[in-house]
Tab-separated table of C-alpha atoms in Angstrom:
chain	number	residue	atom	x	y	z
A	1145	UNK	CA	-9.234	23.124	8.742
A	1146	UNK	CA	-5.901	21.705	8.735
A	1147	UNK	CA	-4.723	17.919	7.765
A	1148	UNK	CA	-1.165	17.653	7.265
A	1149	UNK	CA	0.055	16.071	3.770
A	1150	UNK	CA	2.170	13.869	5.790
A	1151	UNK	CA	-0.975	12.406	7.723
A	1152	UNK	CA	-2.842	11.891	4.475
A	1153	UNK	CA	-0.154	10.086	2.791
A	1154	UNK	CA	1.164	7.447	4.974
A	1155	UNK	CA	3.573	4.670	4.229
A	1156	UNK	CA	2.322	1.288	5.555
A	1157	UNK	CA	1.322	-2.200	3.860
A	1158	UNK	CA	-1.437	-3.513	1.821
A	1159	UNK	CA	-3.880	-4.804	1.264
A	1160	UNK	CA	-6.444	-2.114	2.893
A	1161	UNK	CA	-5.765	1.173	4.728
A	1162	UNK	CA	-9.431	0.658	6.668
A	1163	UNK	CA	-9.381	-2.828	6.950
A	1164	UNK	CA	-5.501	-3.045	7.409
A	1165	UNK	CA	-3.792	-0.336	8.534
A	1166	UNK	CA	-6.335	1.325	10.566
A	1167	UNK	CA	-7.018	-2.100	12.611
A	1168	UNK	CA	-3.681	-2.497	13.141
A	1169	UNK	CA	-3.000	1.096	14.455
A	1170	UNK	CA	-6.153	0.582	16.743
A	1171	UNK	CA	-5.013	-2.860	17.968
A	1172	UNK	CA	-1.814	-1.121	19.049
A	1173	UNK	CA	-3.185	1.744	20.559
A	1174	UNK	CA	-5.334	-0.860	22.670
A	1175	UNK	CA	-2.438	-2.865	23.909
A	1176	UNK	CA	-0.695	0.334	24.651
A	1177	UNK	CA	-3.394	1.802	26.931
A	1178	UNK	CA	-3.266	-1.660	28.727
A	1179	UNK	CA	0.052	-1.142	29.592
A	1180	UNK	CA	-0.609	1.904	31.038
A	1181	UNK	CA	-2.962	0.378	33.385
A	1182	UNK	CA	-1.939	-0.407	36.981
A	1183	UNK	CA	-3.098	-4.355	36.478
A	1184	UNK	CA	-0.664	-6.275	38.552
A	1185	UNK	CA	0.635	-9.756	37.446
A	1186	UNK	CA	-1.847	-11.651	39.578
A	1187	UNK	CA	-4.756	-9.619	38.380
A	1188	UNK	CA	-3.822	-10.555	34.826
A	1189	UNK	CA	-3.211	-14.178	35.675
A	1190	UNK	CA	-5.059	-16.009	33.201
A	1191	UNK	CA	-6.453	-12.623	31.198
A	1192	UNK	CA	-7.470	-12.634	27.980
A	1193	UNK	CA	-7.651	-10.016	25.112
A	1194	UNK	CA	-10.639	-10.317	22.641
A	1195	UNK	CA	-11.308	-8.326	19.578
A	1196	UNK	CA	-14.948	-8.339	18.014
A	1197	UNK	CA	-15.048	-6.779	14.116
A	1198	UNK	CA	-18.338	-5.351	13.303
A	1199	UNK	CA	-20.000	-4.049	10.157
A	1200	UNK	CA	-17.541	-4.019	6.982
A	1201	UNK	CA	-14.489	-5.349	8.971
A	1202	UNK	CA	-16.419	-8.321	9.532
A	1203	UNK	CA	-17.635	-8.981	6.438
A	1204	UNK	CA	-14.712	-8.295	4.236
A	1205	UNK	CA	-12.012	-8.488	6.926
A	1206	UNK	CA	-10.839	-12.003	5.932
A	1207	UNK	CA	-9.970	-10.867	2.450
A	1208	UNK	CA	-8.517	-7.762	3.891
A	1209	UNK	CA	-6.486	-9.598	6.377
A	1210	UNK	CA	-8.085	-7.339	9.337
A	1211	UNK	CA	-7.666	-10.516	11.749
A	1212	UNK	CA	-3.823	-10.430	10.846
A	1213	UNK	CA	-3.494	-6.801	11.411
A	1214	UNK	CA	-4.897	-6.840	14.552
A	1215	UNK	CA	-2.796	-9.825	15.654
A	1216	UNK	CA	0.194	-7.614	14.550
A	1217	UNK	CA	-0.973	-4.521	16.394
A	1218	UNK	CA	-1.581	-6.419	19.521
A	1219	UNK	CA	1.737	-7.621	19.421
A	1220	UNK	CA	3.368	-4.229	19.163
A	1221	UNK	CA	3.798	-3.984	15.314
A	1222	UNK	CA	2.768	-0.736	13.355
A	1223	UNK	CA	2.303	-0.582	9.435
A	1224	UNK	CA	5.613	1.563	8.902
A	1225	UNK	CA	7.719	-0.573	10.667
A	1226	UNK	CA	6.765	-3.431	8.523
A	1227	UNK	CA	7.669	-2.408	5.333
A	1228	UNK	CA	11.057	-4.471	5.108
A	1229	UNK	CA	9.683	-7.357	6.946
A	1230	UNK	CA	8.297	-10.722	5.605
A	1231	UNK	CA	4.875	-10.187	7.033
A	1232	UNK	CA	3.515	-13.588	5.704
A	1233	UNK	CA	6.218	-15.300	7.904
A	1234	UNK	CA	5.507	-13.351	10.689
A	1235	UNK	CA	1.837	-13.766	10.736
A	1236	UNK	CA	2.509	-17.574	10.626
A	1237	UNK	CA	4.628	-17.152	13.700
A	1238	UNK	CA	1.595	-15.101	15.575
A	1239	UNK	CA	-0.781	-17.658	14.743
A	1240	UNK	CA	1.529	-20.150	16.384
A	1241	UNK	CA	1.501	-18.270	19.618
A	1242	UNK	CA	-1.162	-18.038	22.450
A	1243	UNK	CA	0.102	-15.034	24.545
A	1244	UNK	CA	0.999	-11.369	24.245
A	1245	UNK	CA	3.768	-9.966	26.219
A	1246	UNK	CA	3.262	-6.636	28.012
A	1247	UNK	CA	5.807	-4.539	29.934
A	1248	UNK	CA	7.236	-5.392	33.405
A	1249	UNK	CA	6.977	-9.214	32.554
A	1250	UNK	CA	3.239	-9.110	32.442
A	1251	UNK	CA	1.579	-11.593	29.943
A	1252	UNK	CA	-1.722	-11.924	28.417
A	1253	UNK	CA	-3.629	-14.941	26.713
A	1254	UNK	CA	-4.522	-14.465	23.128
A	1255	UNK	CA	-5.165	-16.715	20.268
A	1256	UNK	CA	-5.783	-14.791	17.028
A	1257	UNK	CA	-7.959	-17.779	15.584
A	1258	UNK	CA	-10.001	-17.996	19.002
A	1259	UNK	CA	-10.163	-14.785	20.238
A	1260	UNK	CA	-10.759	-12.444	17.233
A	1261	UNK	CA	-14.597	-12.597	16.072
A	1262	UNK	CA	-16.069	-11.497	12.735
A	1263	UNK	CA	-19.797	-10.290	13.859
A	1264	UNK	CA	-21.783	-10.584	10.790
A	1265	UNK	CA	-24.974	-8.720	13.127
A	1266	UNK	CA	-25.527	-5.205	12.911
A	1267	UNK	CA	-22.750	-2.467	12.904
A	1268	UNK	CA	-22.075	0.027	15.237
A	1269	UNK	CA	-24.349	3.043	14.780
A	1270	UNK	CA	-21.460	5.501	14.643
A	1271	UNK	CA	-19.226	4.051	11.735
A	1272	UNK	CA	-19.535	0.865	9.322
A	1273	UNK	CA	-16.131	-0.041	10.445
A	1274	UNK	CA	-16.147	-0.842	14.199
A	1275	UNK	CA	-13.784	-2.853	16.724
A	1276	UNK	CA	-14.510	-3.805	20.201
A	1277	UNK	CA	-11.419	-4.693	22.122
A	1278	UNK	CA	-11.899	-6.447	25.616
A	1279	UNK	CA	-9.481	-7.658	28.194
A	1280	UNK	CA	-10.959	-10.376	30.647
A	1281	UNK	CA	-9.870	-11.812	33.745
A	1282	UNK	CA	-9.510	-15.548	33.965
A	1283	UNK	CA	-12.730	-15.756	35.413
A	1284	UNK	CA	-14.182	-13.810	32.242
A	1285	UNK	CA	-14.937	-10.470	34.365
A	1286	UNK	CA	-14.464	-7.592	31.886
A	1287	UNK	CA	-11.311	-5.831	33.293
A	1288	UNK	CA	-11.030	-3.004	30.557
A	1289	UNK	CA	-12.404	-2.109	26.922
A	1290	UNK	CA	-12.159	0.044	23.870
A	1291	UNK	CA	-13.928	0.656	20.779
A	1292	UNK	CA	-12.458	2.123	17.813
A	1293	UNK	CA	-13.462	3.000	14.171
A	1294	UNK	CA	-11.273	2.496	11.204
A	1295	UNK	CA	-12.521	5.861	9.152
A	1296	UNK	CA	-10.484	5.380	5.777
A	1297	UNK	CA	-6.871	6.319	4.957
A	1298	UNK	CA	-5.335	4.377	8.083
A	1299	UNK	CA	-7.077	7.132	10.209
A	1300	UNK	CA	-9.000	5.787	13.582
A	1301	UNK	CA	-11.279	7.077	16.036
A	1302	UNK	CA	-12.172	5.882	19.663
A	1303	UNK	CA	-15.765	6.027	20.610
A	1304	UNK	CA	-15.234	9.198	22.859
A	1305	UNK	CA	-13.625	11.248	19.824
A	1306	UNK	CA	-16.143	10.081	17.066
A	1307	UNK	CA	-19.141	10.803	19.326
A	1308	UNK	CA	-17.638	14.442	20.003
A	1309	UNK	CA	-17.337	15.249	16.692
A	1310	UNK	CA	-19.595	16.316	13.770
A	1311	UNK	CA	-17.461	14.457	11.293
A	1312	UNK	CA	-15.186	11.740	12.541
A	1313	UNK	CA	-11.687	13.588	11.789
A	1314	UNK	CA	-8.913	15.060	14.155
A	1315	UNK	CA	-7.991	18.539	12.725
A	1316	UNK	CA	-5.898	21.291	14.014
A	1317	UNK	CA	-7.986	24.361	14.783
A	1318	UNK	CA	-8.227	26.439	11.344
A	1319	UNK	CA	-6.865	29.375	13.016
A	1320	UNK	CA	-3.598	27.534	13.372
A	1321	UNK	CA	-2.930	28.022	9.449
A	1322	UNK	CA	-1.338	30.939	7.891
A	1323	UNK	CA	-4.200	30.560	5.170
A	1324	UNK	CA	-7.293	28.897	6.782
A	1325	UNK	CA	-9.916	27.137	4.537
A	1326	UNK	CA	-12.445	24.515	5.035
A	1327	UNK	CA	-13.927	24.621	1.485
A	1328	UNK	CA	-12.642	24.762	-2.065
A	1329	UNK	CA	-14.499	28.236	-2.632
A	1330	UNK	CA	-12.296	29.398	0.255
A	1331	UNK	CA	-9.309	28.105	-0.990
A	1332	UNK	CA	-9.995	29.874	-4.143
A	1333	UNK	CA	-10.815	33.365	-2.395
A	1334	UNK	CA	-7.487	33.014	-0.540
A	1335	UNK	CA	-5.786	32.313	-3.706
A	1336	UNK	CA	-7.411	35.357	-5.586
A	1337	UNK	CA	-6.837	37.708	-2.591
A	1338	UNK	CA	-3.079	36.657	-2.062
A	1339	UNK	CA	-2.449	35.854	-5.748
A	1340	UNK	CA	-0.860	32.626	-4.587
A	1341	UNK	CA	-0.858	29.079	-5.958
A	1342	UNK	CA	-2.589	26.316	-3.993
A	1343	UNK	CA	0.477	24.568	-3.335
A	1344	UNK	CA	2.436	27.645	-2.085
A	1345	UNK	CA	-0.713	28.190	0.589
A	1346	UNK	CA	-0.451	24.499	1.792
A	1347	UNK	CA	3.113	24.779	2.292
A	1348	UNK	CA	2.964	27.659	4.303
A	1349	UNK	CA	0.074	25.969	6.613
A	1350	UNK	CA	2.449	23.108	6.696
A	1351	UNK	CA	5.205	25.267	7.897
A	1352	UNK	CA	3.147	26.396	11.176
A	1353	UNK	CA	3.386	22.795	12.257
A	1354	UNK	CA	6.405	21.585	10.842
A	1355	UNK	CA	10.253	22.655	10.218
A	1356	UNK	CA	10.757	23.135	6.497
A	1357	UNK	CA	13.501	20.639	6.691
A	1358	UNK	CA	11.178	18.107	8.121
A	1359	UNK	CA	8.248	18.922	5.605
A	1360	UNK	CA	10.737	18.379	2.858
A	1361	UNK	CA	12.312	14.989	3.991
A	1362	UNK	CA	8.651	14.042	4.608
A	1363	UNK	CA	7.442	14.645	1.078
A	1364	UNK	CA	10.723	13.300	-0.555
A	1365	UNK	CA	10.197	10.213	1.357
A	1366	UNK	CA	6.438	9.832	0.370
A	1367	UNK	CA	7.787	10.209	-3.018
A	1368	UNK	CA	10.403	7.580	-2.852
A	1369	UNK	CA	7.854	5.248	-1.245
A	1370	UNK	CA	5.640	5.518	-4.117
A	1371	UNK	CA	8.345	5.250	-6.715
A	1372	UNK	CA	9.997	1.956	-5.265
A	1373	UNK	CA	6.069	0.707	-4.820
A	1374	UNK	CA	5.764	1.172	-8.715
A	1375	UNK	CA	9.313	-0.382	-9.687
A	1376	UNK	CA	8.732	-3.256	-7.416
A	1377	UNK	CA	5.402	-3.998	-8.762
A	1378	UNK	CA	6.391	-3.723	-12.581
A	1379	UNK	CA	9.613	-6.111	-11.773
A	1380	UNK	CA	7.191	-8.807	-10.022
A	1381	UNK	CA	4.910	-11.779	-11.831
A	1382	UNK	CA	3.140	-14.448	-10.482
A	1383	UNK	CA	-0.444	-15.099	-8.661
A	1384	UNK	CA	-1.531	-12.792	-5.972
A	1385	UNK	CA	-2.630	-14.385	-2.646
A	1386	UNK	CA	-6.245	-14.837	-1.464
A	1387	UNK	CA	-7.633	-17.568	-3.481
A	1388	UNK	CA	-8.860	-16.105	-6.699
A	1389	UNK	CA	-5.479	-16.778	-8.752
A	1390	UNK	CA	-5.378	-13.696	-10.093
A	1391	UNK	CA	-2.260	-13.138	-12.149
A	1392	UNK	CA	0.226	-10.063	-11.812
A	1393	UNK	CA	-0.139	-8.198	-15.234
A	1394	UNK	CA	1.768	-5.002	-14.522
A	1395	UNK	CA	5.011	-6.686	-15.590
A	1396	UNK	CA	3.772	-7.973	-18.626
A	1397	UNK	CA	2.180	-4.973	-19.729
A	1398	UNK	CA	5.248	-2.770	-19.197
A	1399	UNK	CA	7.599	-5.342	-20.991
A	1400	UNK	CA	4.832	-5.092	-24.133
A	1401	UNK	CA	5.299	-1.153	-23.989
A	1402	UNK	CA	8.859	-1.051	-23.473
A	1403	UNK	CA	9.345	-3.710	-26.519
A	1404	UNK	CA	6.851	-1.765	-28.997
A	1405	UNK	CA	6.960	1.762	-27.372
A	1406	UNK	CA	5.777	3.274	-30.692
A	1407	UNK	CA	2.412	1.407	-30.222
A	1408	UNK	CA	1.790	2.646	-26.791
A	1409	UNK	CA	-0.015	5.532	-25.679
A	1410	UNK	CA	-0.458	7.551	-22.280
A	1411	UNK	CA	-3.420	5.047	-21.149
A	1412	UNK	CA	-1.087	2.052	-21.665
A	1413	UNK	CA	1.531	3.711	-19.324
A	1414	UNK	CA	-0.752	4.899	-16.551
A	1415	UNK	CA	-2.324	1.312	-16.381
A	1416	UNK	CA	0.848	-0.293	-15.951
A	1417	UNK	CA	2.024	2.124	-13.376
A	1418	UNK	CA	-1.123	2.127	-11.417
A	1419	UNK	CA	-1.758	-1.382	-11.554
A	1420	UNK	CA	1.968	-2.237	-10.454
A	1421	UNK	CA	0.995	-0.430	-7.073
A	1422	UNK	CA	-2.044	-2.125	-6.651
A	1423	UNK	CA	-0.588	-5.265	-7.171
A	1424	UNK	CA	2.023	-4.756	-4.723
A	1425	UNK	CA	-0.959	-3.769	-2.376
A	1426	UNK	CA	-2.813	-6.917	-2.818
A	1427	UNK	CA	0.242	-8.849	-2.032
A	1428	UNK	CA	0.228	-7.250	1.318
A	1429	UNK	CA	3.215	-5.208	0.310
A	1430	UNK	CA	4.620	-1.633	1.057
A	1431	UNK	CA	2.142	1.069	-0.167
A	1432	UNK	CA	1.200	4.754	0.590
A	1433	UNK	CA	-2.110	5.414	1.309
A	1434	UNK	CA	-3.086	8.069	-1.525
A	1435	UNK	CA	-5.379	8.805	0.264
A	1436	UNK	CA	-6.124	4.931	0.922
A	1437	UNK	CA	-4.751	1.469	0.326
A	1438	UNK	CA	-7.455	0.670	-2.283
A	1439	UNK	CA	-6.677	3.795	-4.325
A	1440	UNK	CA	-2.960	3.610	-3.970
A	1441	UNK	CA	-2.095	3.390	-7.627
A	1442	UNK	CA	-3.763	6.437	-8.906
A	1443	UNK	CA	-1.713	9.349	-7.698
A	1444	UNK	CA	1.882	7.554	-7.909
A	1445	UNK	CA	0.834	6.608	-11.551
A	1446	UNK	CA	0.035	10.143	-12.340
A	1447	UNK	CA	3.018	11.441	-10.991
A	1448	UNK	CA	5.604	8.924	-12.186
A	1449	UNK	CA	4.182	9.812	-15.625
A	1450	UNK	CA	4.693	13.336	-15.179
A	1451	UNK	CA	8.335	12.713	-13.892
A	1452	UNK	CA	9.723	10.197	-16.093
A	1453	UNK	CA	7.891	10.912	-19.546
A	1454	UNK	CA	7.372	14.741	-18.956
A	1455	UNK	CA	10.828	15.400	-17.175
A	1456	UNK	CA	9.169	16.708	-13.924
A	1457	UNK	CA	11.495	18.027	-11.028
A	1458	UNK	CA	11.872	17.222	-7.332
A	1459	UNK	CA	10.124	20.833	-6.737
A	1460	UNK	CA	7.484	19.811	-8.755
A	1461	UNK	CA	6.968	16.560	-7.197
A	1462	UNK	CA	6.533	18.627	-3.860
A	1463	UNK	CA	4.074	20.939	-5.285
A	1464	UNK	CA	1.983	17.936	-6.413
A	1465	UNK	CA	1.722	16.414	-3.468
A	1466	UNK	CA	0.792	19.327	-1.399
A	1467	UNK	CA	-1.821	20.404	-3.717
A	1468	UNK	CA	-3.263	16.933	-3.896
A	1469	UNK	CA	-3.220	16.767	-0.051
A	1470	UNK	CA	-5.087	20.104	-0.148
A	1471	UNK	CA	-7.940	18.635	-2.037
A	1472	UNK	CA	-8.024	15.286	-0.439
A	1473	UNK	CA	-8.282	17.220	3.090
A	1474	UNK	CA	-11.419	18.707	1.779
A	1475	UNK	CA	-12.846	15.615	0.595
A	1476	UNK	CA	-12.024	14.049	3.971
A	1477	UNK	CA	-13.647	16.700	5.973
A	1478	UNK	CA	-16.628	17.389	3.812
A	1479	UNK	CA	-17.471	13.790	2.954
A	1480	UNK	CA	-15.221	10.766	3.180
A	1481	UNK	CA	-12.725	8.886	1.648
A	1482	UNK	CA	-13.929	5.381	3.150
A	1483	UNK	CA	-15.394	2.719	0.836
A	1484	UNK	CA	-17.436	1.445	3.670
A	1485	UNK	CA	-19.092	4.793	4.000
A	1486	UNK	CA	-19.312	5.960	0.480
A	1487	UNK	CA	-18.212	3.418	-1.898
A	1488	UNK	CA	-15.358	3.356	-4.273
A	1489	UNK	CA	-16.600	6.873	-5.206
A	1490	UNK	CA	-14.516	8.021	-1.986
A	1491	UNK	CA	-11.714	6.000	-2.597
A	1492	UNK	CA	-10.685	6.058	-6.260
A	1493	UNK	CA	-12.667	8.946	-6.811
A	1494	UNK	CA	-10.989	11.067	-4.500
A	1495	UNK	CA	-7.516	9.907	-5.410
A	1496	UNK	CA	-8.275	11.052	-9.071
A	1497	UNK	CA	-9.343	14.366	-7.780
A	1498	UNK	CA	-6.495	14.744	-6.035
A	1499	UNK	CA	-4.041	13.387	-8.997
A	1500	UNK	CA	-5.849	15.669	-11.335
A	1501	UNK	CA	-5.360	18.941	-9.090
A	1502	UNK	CA	-1.803	17.917	-8.411
A	1503	UNK	CA	-1.002	17.535	-11.871
A	1504	UNK	CA	-2.811	20.895	-13.139
A	1505	UNK	CA	-0.927	22.678	-10.714
A	1506	UNK	CA	2.598	21.619	-11.888
A	1507	UNK	CA	1.844	22.074	-15.364
A	1508	UNK	CA	1.039	25.878	-14.711
A	1509	UNK	CA	-2.482	25.841	-13.853
A	1510	UNK	CA	-4.132	28.538	-11.872
A	1511	UNK	CA	-5.893	27.727	-8.574
A	1512	UNK	CA	-9.194	28.041	-10.636
A	1513	UNK	CA	-7.842	25.425	-12.941
A	1514	UNK	CA	-7.180	23.123	-10.027
A	1515	UNK	CA	-10.026	23.337	-8.875
A	1516	UNK	CA	-11.838	22.451	-11.900
A	1517	UNK	CA	-9.559	19.530	-12.578
A	1518	UNK	CA	-10.497	18.195	-9.345
A	1519	UNK	CA	-13.959	18.627	-9.770
A	1520	UNK	CA	-14.189	17.042	-13.261
A	1521	UNK	CA	-12.111	14.091	-12.037
A	1522	UNK	CA	-14.442	13.523	-8.856
A	1523	UNK	CA	-17.321	14.005	-10.788
A	1524	UNK	CA	-16.934	11.301	-13.271
A	1525	UNK	CA	-16.526	8.803	-10.331
A	1526	UNK	CA	-19.956	9.522	-8.612
A	1527	UNK	CA	-21.900	6.636	-7.678
A	1528	UNK	CA	-18.918	4.302	-7.965
A	1529	UNK	CA	-19.423	0.942	-5.903
A	1530	UNK	CA	-17.208	-0.856	-3.507
A	1531	UNK	CA	-18.023	-4.554	-4.098
A	1532	UNK	CA	-14.572	-6.386	-3.947
A	1533	UNK	CA	-14.967	-10.227	-5.333
A	1534	UNK	CA	-14.156	-12.478	-2.104
A	1535	UNK	CA	-13.458	-9.346	-0.329
A	1536	UNK	CA	-10.218	-9.264	-1.856
A	1537	UNK	CA	-8.539	-5.947	-2.925
A	1538	UNK	CA	-8.007	-7.230	-6.708
A	1539	UNK	CA	-11.064	-7.388	-8.810
A	1540	UNK	CA	-12.014	-4.784	-9.883
A	1541	UNK	CA	-9.687	-2.682	-7.623
A	1542	UNK	CA	-6.623	-3.313	-9.526
A	1543	UNK	CA	-7.657	-1.928	-13.131
A	1544	UNK	CA	-10.181	0.578	-11.231
A	1545	UNK	CA	-6.844	2.345	-10.305
A	1546	UNK	CA	-5.704	2.331	-13.858
A	1547	UNK	CA	-8.683	3.744	-15.291
A	1548	UNK	CA	-8.971	6.625	-12.160
A	1549	UNK	CA	-5.273	7.479	-13.390
A	1550	UNK	CA	-6.500	7.813	-17.054
A	1551	UNK	CA	-9.472	10.031	-15.896
A	1552	UNK	CA	-7.162	12.217	-13.528
A	1553	UNK	CA	-4.789	13.288	-16.592
A	1554	UNK	CA	-7.760	13.827	-19.069
A	1555	UNK	CA	-9.581	15.834	-16.253
A	1556	UNK	CA	-6.147	17.752	-16.088
A	1557	UNK	CA	-5.697	18.432	-19.403
A	1558	UNK	CA	-9.193	19.325	-19.836
A	1559	UNK	CA	-9.062	22.064	-17.149
A	1560	UNK	CA	-5.701	23.394	-18.425
A	1561	UNK	CA	-7.946	24.132	-21.783
A	1562	UNK	CA	-10.284	25.979	-20.141
A	1563	UNK	CA	-10.032	29.464	-17.586
A	1564	UNK	CA	-11.118	27.787	-14.484
A	1565	UNK	CA	-14.879	28.759	-15.213
A	1566	UNK	CA	-17.322	25.902	-14.840
A	1567	UNK	CA	-20.953	25.103	-13.694
A	1568	UNK	CA	-20.313	22.630	-10.840
A	1569	UNK	CA	-18.051	23.865	-8.149
A	1570	UNK	CA	-15.760	21.379	-6.194
A	1571	UNK	CA	-17.842	21.962	-3.114
A	1572	UNK	CA	-20.870	20.712	-4.705
A	1573	UNK	CA	-19.358	18.000	-6.153
A	1574	UNK	CA	-18.033	16.604	-2.767
A	1575	UNK	CA	-21.560	17.237	-1.232
A	1576	UNK	CA	-22.877	14.995	-3.933
A	1577	UNK	CA	-20.579	12.215	-3.119
A	1578	UNK	CA	-21.548	12.477	0.356
A	1579	UNK	CA	-25.274	12.308	-0.209
A	1580	UNK	CA	-24.947	9.535	-2.788
A	1581	UNK	CA	-22.831	7.648	-0.139
A	1582	UNK	CA	-25.419	8.143	2.228
A	1583	UNK	CA	-28.340	6.657	0.002
A	1584	UNK	CA	-26.302	3.852	-1.119
A	1585	UNK	CA	-27.137	0.337	-0.226
A	1586	UNK	CA	-24.762	-1.174	2.282
A	1587	UNK	CA	-24.406	-3.681	-0.183
A	1588	UNK	CA	-22.215	-1.973	-2.241
A	1589	UNK	CA	-19.980	-0.331	0.578
A	1590	UNK	CA	-17.287	-2.682	1.071
A	1591	UNK	CA	-19.305	-5.547	2.142
A	1592	UNK	CA	-18.927	-7.898	-0.809
A	1593	UNK	CA	-22.665	-8.394	-0.844
A	1594	UNK	CA	-23.497	-7.151	-4.024
A	1595	UNK	CA	-22.420	-5.988	-7.572
A	1596	UNK	CA	-19.548	-7.762	-8.914
A	1597	UNK	CA	-18.840	-9.542	-5.638
A	1598	UNK	CA	-21.962	-11.659	-6.140
A	1599	UNK	CA	-21.930	-11.822	-9.661
A	1600	UNK	CA	-18.843	-14.018	-10.215
A	1601	UNK	CA	-20.890	-17.057	-9.963
A	1602	UNK	CA	-22.832	-16.180	-12.881
A	1603	UNK	CA	-19.638	-15.874	-15.053
């Protein structure tokens, strides 16, 4: 299988890759498909767009700003294009509008407060993050429709696509890669056969689809965005939006560490960096899916620490991201990175495994040690639920990224102290995560119906 590092790491906006980024992309796709239809102005006179959010998108969509994302997408916006935009002001403008402008001077009626429905009933059977878009005439006749699924990390599938695939993903064929692998065991066998690092093989696979200049520019842009996100978070304080009145803490923590660096340890630095990212995410600002928005702080924190405290080079940054994406692609293919499917083990757990693998690689680890590092980090997130309070990506999500970064760093260090031989293969650990997610109650899979989300009243 092949999934590009530039697809797995995407620059966008918070607070959620599956509940904000994915729905925005889906809405943008749907409006594009309407534009392609041969509807004339008379047929569309008085026509209205409706969107029904299903499953987890309905339960936590308000807190994850899913309705705002849908409105933005239908008006032609995409996440990457909003990085330097005042999204709050733009959303306010859209909420005062009652129409969407199509091409060829055609218009549709659309009022987000009226035409986006949070359906708390039974989710669609294919995936817990479903959306149904409908274009209806002025007489309420169905003219056109589309069903989409936001499958984690900002990826979407249509109904036709998800029904055709064993796993809800779009991959290039395995034989399109120089070093094709669909499991960690296959990856290790290739590394042993060719005596190459995981980063080297992943880079070669990428170059089958991209020019080297495109790949390097893409990797450097990802790292630049991650670094900017951390530094923005470290410089900003105040309350996070959403109604919980959660104060930003990364800036204060960072200042405390800098004022007394002799009292700080690696855990302090990693938490400050990771929390800075997820506070930016919670505020709806620019982040990189790594591999999701809810887990966006783990990989940048570990990488930022490596660069700033261990003098990591730009080439090592690229190798880190390539290695991390190789592991993330395996997890996404063989299990899931969606909290609505498998809980937070699929988000922060996956991010920690990716970060551990990347750090182990750039610190000189063998392919076997890299695989071991990823397994250690993922293993110690198994069973982690996704139960955000009030459906906001704040409690426990922000702190959880700090702890994910700490576990990732510890996993890489532990793996480097060994020879790569270990009892539990990464493939088996990924399968355990998948099965645990299947057996986990829907209350703990991004619905805010269990766990911490319903315990706040007892505090």
